[in-house]
mmCIF file of C-alpha atoms in Angstrom:
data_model
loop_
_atom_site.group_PDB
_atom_site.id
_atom_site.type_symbol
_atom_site.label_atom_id
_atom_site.label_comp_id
_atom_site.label_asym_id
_atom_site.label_seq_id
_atom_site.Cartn_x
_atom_site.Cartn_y
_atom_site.Cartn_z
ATOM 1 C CA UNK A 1367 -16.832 4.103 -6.049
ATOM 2 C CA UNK A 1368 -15.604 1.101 -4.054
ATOM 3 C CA UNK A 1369 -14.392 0.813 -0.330
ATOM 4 C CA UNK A 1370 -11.018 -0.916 0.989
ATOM 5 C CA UNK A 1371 -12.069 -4.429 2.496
ATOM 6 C CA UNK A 1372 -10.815 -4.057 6.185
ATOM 7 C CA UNK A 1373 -9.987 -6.994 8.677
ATOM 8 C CA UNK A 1374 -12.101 -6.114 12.190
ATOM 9 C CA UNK A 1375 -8.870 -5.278 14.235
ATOM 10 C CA UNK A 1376 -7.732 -2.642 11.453
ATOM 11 C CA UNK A 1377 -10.798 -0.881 10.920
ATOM 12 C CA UNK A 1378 -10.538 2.727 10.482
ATOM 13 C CA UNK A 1379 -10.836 5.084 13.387
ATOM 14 C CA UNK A 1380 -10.116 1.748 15.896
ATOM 15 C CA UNK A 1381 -6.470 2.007 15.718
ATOM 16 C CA UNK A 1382 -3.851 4.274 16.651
ATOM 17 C CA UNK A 1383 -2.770 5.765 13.172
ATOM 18 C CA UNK A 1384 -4.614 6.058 9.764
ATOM 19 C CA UNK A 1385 -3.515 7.488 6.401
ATOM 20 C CA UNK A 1386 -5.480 7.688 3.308
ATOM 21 C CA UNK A 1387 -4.063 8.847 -0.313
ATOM 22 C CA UNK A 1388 -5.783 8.533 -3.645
ATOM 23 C CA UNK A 1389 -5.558 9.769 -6.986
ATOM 24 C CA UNK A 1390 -7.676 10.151 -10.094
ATOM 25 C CA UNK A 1391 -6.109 10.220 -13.325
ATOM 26 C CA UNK A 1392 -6.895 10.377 -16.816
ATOM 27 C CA UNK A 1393 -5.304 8.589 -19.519
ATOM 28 C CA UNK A 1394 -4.299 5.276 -17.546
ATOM 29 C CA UNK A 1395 -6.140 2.323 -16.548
ATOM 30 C CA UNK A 1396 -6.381 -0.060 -13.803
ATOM 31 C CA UNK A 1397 -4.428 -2.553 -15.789
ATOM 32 C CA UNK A 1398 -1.397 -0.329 -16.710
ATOM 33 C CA UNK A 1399 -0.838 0.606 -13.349
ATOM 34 C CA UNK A 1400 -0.830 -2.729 -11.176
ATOM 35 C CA UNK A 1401 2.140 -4.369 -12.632
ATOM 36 C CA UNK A 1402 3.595 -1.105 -11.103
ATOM 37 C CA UNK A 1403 2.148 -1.832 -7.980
ATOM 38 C CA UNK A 1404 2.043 -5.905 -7.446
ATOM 39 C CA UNK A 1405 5.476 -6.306 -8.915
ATOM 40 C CA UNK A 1406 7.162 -5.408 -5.445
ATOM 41 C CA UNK A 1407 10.855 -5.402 -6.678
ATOM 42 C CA UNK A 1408 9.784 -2.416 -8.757
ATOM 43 C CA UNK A 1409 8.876 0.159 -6.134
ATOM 44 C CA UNK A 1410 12.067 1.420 -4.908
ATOM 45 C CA UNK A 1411 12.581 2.140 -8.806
ATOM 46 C CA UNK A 1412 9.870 5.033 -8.711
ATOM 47 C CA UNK A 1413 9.242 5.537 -4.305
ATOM 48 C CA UNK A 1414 12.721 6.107 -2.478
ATOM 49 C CA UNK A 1415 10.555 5.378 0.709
ATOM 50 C CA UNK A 1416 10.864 1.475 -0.161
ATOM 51 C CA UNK A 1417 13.809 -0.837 -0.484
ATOM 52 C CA UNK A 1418 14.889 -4.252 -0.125
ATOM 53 C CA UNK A 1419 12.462 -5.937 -1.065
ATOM 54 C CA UNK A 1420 12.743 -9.463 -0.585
ATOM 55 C CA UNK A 1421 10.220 -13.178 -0.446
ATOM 56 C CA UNK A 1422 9.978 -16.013 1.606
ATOM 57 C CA UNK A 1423 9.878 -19.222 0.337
ATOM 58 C CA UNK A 1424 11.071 -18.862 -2.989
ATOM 59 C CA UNK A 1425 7.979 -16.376 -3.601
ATOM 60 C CA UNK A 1426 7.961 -13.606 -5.858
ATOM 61 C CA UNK A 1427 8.736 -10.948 -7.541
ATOM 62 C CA UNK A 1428 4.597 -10.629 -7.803
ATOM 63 C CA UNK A 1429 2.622 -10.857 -5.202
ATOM 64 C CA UNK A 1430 -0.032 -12.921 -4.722
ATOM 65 C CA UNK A 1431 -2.191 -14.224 -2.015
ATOM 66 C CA UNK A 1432 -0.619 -15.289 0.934
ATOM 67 C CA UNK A 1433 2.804 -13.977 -0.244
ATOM 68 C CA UNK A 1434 5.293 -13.047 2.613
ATOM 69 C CA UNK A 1435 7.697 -10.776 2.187
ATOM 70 C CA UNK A 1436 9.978 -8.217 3.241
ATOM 71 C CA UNK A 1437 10.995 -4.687 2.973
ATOM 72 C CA UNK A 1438 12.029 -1.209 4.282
ATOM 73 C CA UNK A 1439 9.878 1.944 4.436
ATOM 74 C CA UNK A 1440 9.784 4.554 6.743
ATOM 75 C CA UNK A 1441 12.851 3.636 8.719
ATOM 76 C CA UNK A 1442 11.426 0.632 9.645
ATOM 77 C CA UNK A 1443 12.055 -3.356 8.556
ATOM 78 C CA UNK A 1444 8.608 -4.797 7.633
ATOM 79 C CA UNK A 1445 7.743 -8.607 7.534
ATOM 80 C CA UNK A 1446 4.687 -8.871 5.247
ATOM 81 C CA UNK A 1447 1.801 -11.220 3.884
ATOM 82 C CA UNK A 1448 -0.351 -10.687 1.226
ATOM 83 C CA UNK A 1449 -4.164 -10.885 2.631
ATOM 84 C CA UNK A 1450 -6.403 -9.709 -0.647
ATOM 85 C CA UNK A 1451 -4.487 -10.141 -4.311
ATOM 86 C CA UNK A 1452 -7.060 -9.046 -6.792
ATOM 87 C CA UNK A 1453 -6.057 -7.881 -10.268
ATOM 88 C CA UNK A 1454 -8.341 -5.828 -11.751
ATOM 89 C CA UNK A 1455 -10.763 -6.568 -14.614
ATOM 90 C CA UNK A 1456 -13.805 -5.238 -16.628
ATOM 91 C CA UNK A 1457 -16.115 -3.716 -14.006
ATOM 92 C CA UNK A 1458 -14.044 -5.395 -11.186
ATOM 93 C CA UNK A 1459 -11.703 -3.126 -9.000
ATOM 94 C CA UNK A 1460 -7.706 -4.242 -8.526
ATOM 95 C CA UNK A 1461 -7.216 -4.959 -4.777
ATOM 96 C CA UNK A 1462 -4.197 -5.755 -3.096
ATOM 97 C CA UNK A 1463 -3.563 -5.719 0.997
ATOM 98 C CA UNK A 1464 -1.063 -7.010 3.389
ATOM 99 C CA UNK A 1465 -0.586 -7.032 7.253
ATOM 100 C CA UNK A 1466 2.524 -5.984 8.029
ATOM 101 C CA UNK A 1467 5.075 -5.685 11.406
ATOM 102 C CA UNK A 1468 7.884 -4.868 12.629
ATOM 103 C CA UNK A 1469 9.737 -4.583 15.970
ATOM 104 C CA UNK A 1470 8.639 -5.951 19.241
ATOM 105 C CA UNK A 1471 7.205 -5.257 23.001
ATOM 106 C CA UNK A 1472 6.942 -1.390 22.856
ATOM 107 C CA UNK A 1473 8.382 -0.960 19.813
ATOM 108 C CA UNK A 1474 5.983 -3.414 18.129
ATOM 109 C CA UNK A 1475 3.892 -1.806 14.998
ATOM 110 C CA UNK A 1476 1.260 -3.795 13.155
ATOM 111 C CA UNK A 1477 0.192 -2.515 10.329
ATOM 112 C CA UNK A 1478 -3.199 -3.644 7.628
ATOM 113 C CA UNK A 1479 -1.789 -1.175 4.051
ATOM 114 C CA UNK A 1480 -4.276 -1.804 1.196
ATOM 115 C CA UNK A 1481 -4.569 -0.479 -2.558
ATOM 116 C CA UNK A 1482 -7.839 -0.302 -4.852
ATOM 117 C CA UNK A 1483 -7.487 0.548 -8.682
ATOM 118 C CA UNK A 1484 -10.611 1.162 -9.684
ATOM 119 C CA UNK A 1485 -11.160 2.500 -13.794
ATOM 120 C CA UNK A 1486 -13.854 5.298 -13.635
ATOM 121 C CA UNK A 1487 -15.669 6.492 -16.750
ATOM 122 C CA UNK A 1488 -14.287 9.024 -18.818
ATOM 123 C CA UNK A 1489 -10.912 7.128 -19.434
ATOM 124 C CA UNK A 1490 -9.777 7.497 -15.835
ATOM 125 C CA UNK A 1491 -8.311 5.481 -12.852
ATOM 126 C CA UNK A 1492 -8.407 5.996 -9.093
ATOM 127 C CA UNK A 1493 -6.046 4.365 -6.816
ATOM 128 C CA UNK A 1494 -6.777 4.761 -3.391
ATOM 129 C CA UNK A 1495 -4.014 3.712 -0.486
ATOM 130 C CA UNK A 1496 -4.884 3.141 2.864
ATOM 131 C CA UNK A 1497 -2.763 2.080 6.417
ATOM 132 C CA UNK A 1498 -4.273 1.456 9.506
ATOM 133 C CA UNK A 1499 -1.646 0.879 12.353
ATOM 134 C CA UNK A 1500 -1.523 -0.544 15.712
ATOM 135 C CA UNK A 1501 1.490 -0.037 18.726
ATOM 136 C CA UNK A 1502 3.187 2.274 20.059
ATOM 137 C CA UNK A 1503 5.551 3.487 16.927
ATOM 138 C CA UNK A 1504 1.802 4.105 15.160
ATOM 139 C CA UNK A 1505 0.805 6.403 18.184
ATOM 140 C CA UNK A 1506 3.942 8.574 17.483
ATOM 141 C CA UNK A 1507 3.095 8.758 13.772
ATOM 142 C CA UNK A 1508 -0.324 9.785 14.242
ATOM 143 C CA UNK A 1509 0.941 12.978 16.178
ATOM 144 C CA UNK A 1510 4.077 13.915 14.009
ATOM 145 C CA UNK A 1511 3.566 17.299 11.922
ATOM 146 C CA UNK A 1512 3.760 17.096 8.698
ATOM 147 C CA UNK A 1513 2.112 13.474 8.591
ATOM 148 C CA UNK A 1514 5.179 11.440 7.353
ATOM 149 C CA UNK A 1515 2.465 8.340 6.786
ATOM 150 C CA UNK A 1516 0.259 10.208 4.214
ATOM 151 C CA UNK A 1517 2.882 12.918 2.889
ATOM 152 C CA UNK A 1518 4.665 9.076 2.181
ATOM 153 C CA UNK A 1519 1.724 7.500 0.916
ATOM 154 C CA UNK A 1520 1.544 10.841 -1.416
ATOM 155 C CA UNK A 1521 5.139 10.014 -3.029
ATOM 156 C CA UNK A 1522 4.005 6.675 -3.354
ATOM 157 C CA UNK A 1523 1.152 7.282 -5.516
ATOM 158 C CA UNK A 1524 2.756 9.803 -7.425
ATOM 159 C CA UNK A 1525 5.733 7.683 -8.540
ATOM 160 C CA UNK A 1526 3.004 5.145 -9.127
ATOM 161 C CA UNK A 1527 1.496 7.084 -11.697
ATOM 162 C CA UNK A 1528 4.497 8.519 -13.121
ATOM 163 C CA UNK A 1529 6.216 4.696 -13.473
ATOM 164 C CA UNK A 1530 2.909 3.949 -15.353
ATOM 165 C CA UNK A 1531 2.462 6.943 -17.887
ATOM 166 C CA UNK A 1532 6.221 6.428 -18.574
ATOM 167 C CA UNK A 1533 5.659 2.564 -19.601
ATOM 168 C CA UNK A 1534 2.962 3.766 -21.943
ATOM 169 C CA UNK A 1535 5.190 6.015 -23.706
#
């Protein structure tokens, strides 16, 4: 199976938060599910941790490499760019990854949040989500119990899946 495609300064285990979901799935592909995911205006539609999602630039409503953009999760405004923007293909993983931040000084949080889609033999997907974070904010996160990052990251997926099966009806 293939591995998230991190930037040096958000490498797992070197930062002050990390979260990893995935999912493996039968019946759905890596094809049916991106729109779900690289279509941004659609995620508050199936994750009520996301809203307002908004471009830059006349960009959008996909994104694509080097897209910026805007939204809310977690409580928190988040400025975004788009630094991978792969769809996926025959034998070729979907990847999609942006920095994001929000705040400043102390209440500064950088984050690097990347997807893979990835169709597995058998007539199933796995989509894999992970967030490395940096700043203060992430150092909070990492300690809070339950994990509101990957118990997130969990609703996320699921209402990823579900907005995908339901398309396919």
């Amino acid at each position: 199976m293939h591995a998230i495609h991190w930037p040096d300064d958000y490498l797992p285990g070197t930062t002050e938060n990390f979260a990893s979901n995935e999912v493996i799935v039968a019946g759905l592909s890596a094809a049916e599910v991106w729109p779900w995911l690289a279509i941004a205006p659609r995620w508050p539609d199936y994750y009520a941790n996301a809203a307002n999602v908004g471009f830059h630039a006349g960009a959008g409503p996909e994104l694509t490499q080097g897209t910026r953009f805007h939204f809310e999760t977690f409580g928190f405004p988040v400025e975004a760019e788009v630094t991978e923007c792969v769809a996926p293909s025959p034998g070729t993983p979907g990847r999609i990854a942006w920095h994001g931040w929000a705040g400043d000084g102390d209440t500064r949080l950088d984050v690097h949040h990347a997807w893979l889609l990835e169709d597995l033999p058998g007539g199933r997907v796995r989509v894999l989500t992970q967030e490395t974070q940096r700043g203060k904010p992430a150092e909070t996160l990492a300690r809070t119990r339950p994990n509101p990052m990957i118990n997130g990251h969990q609703d996320w997926l699921d209402g990823l899946i579900d907005a995908a099966r339901r398309a396919r009806a």
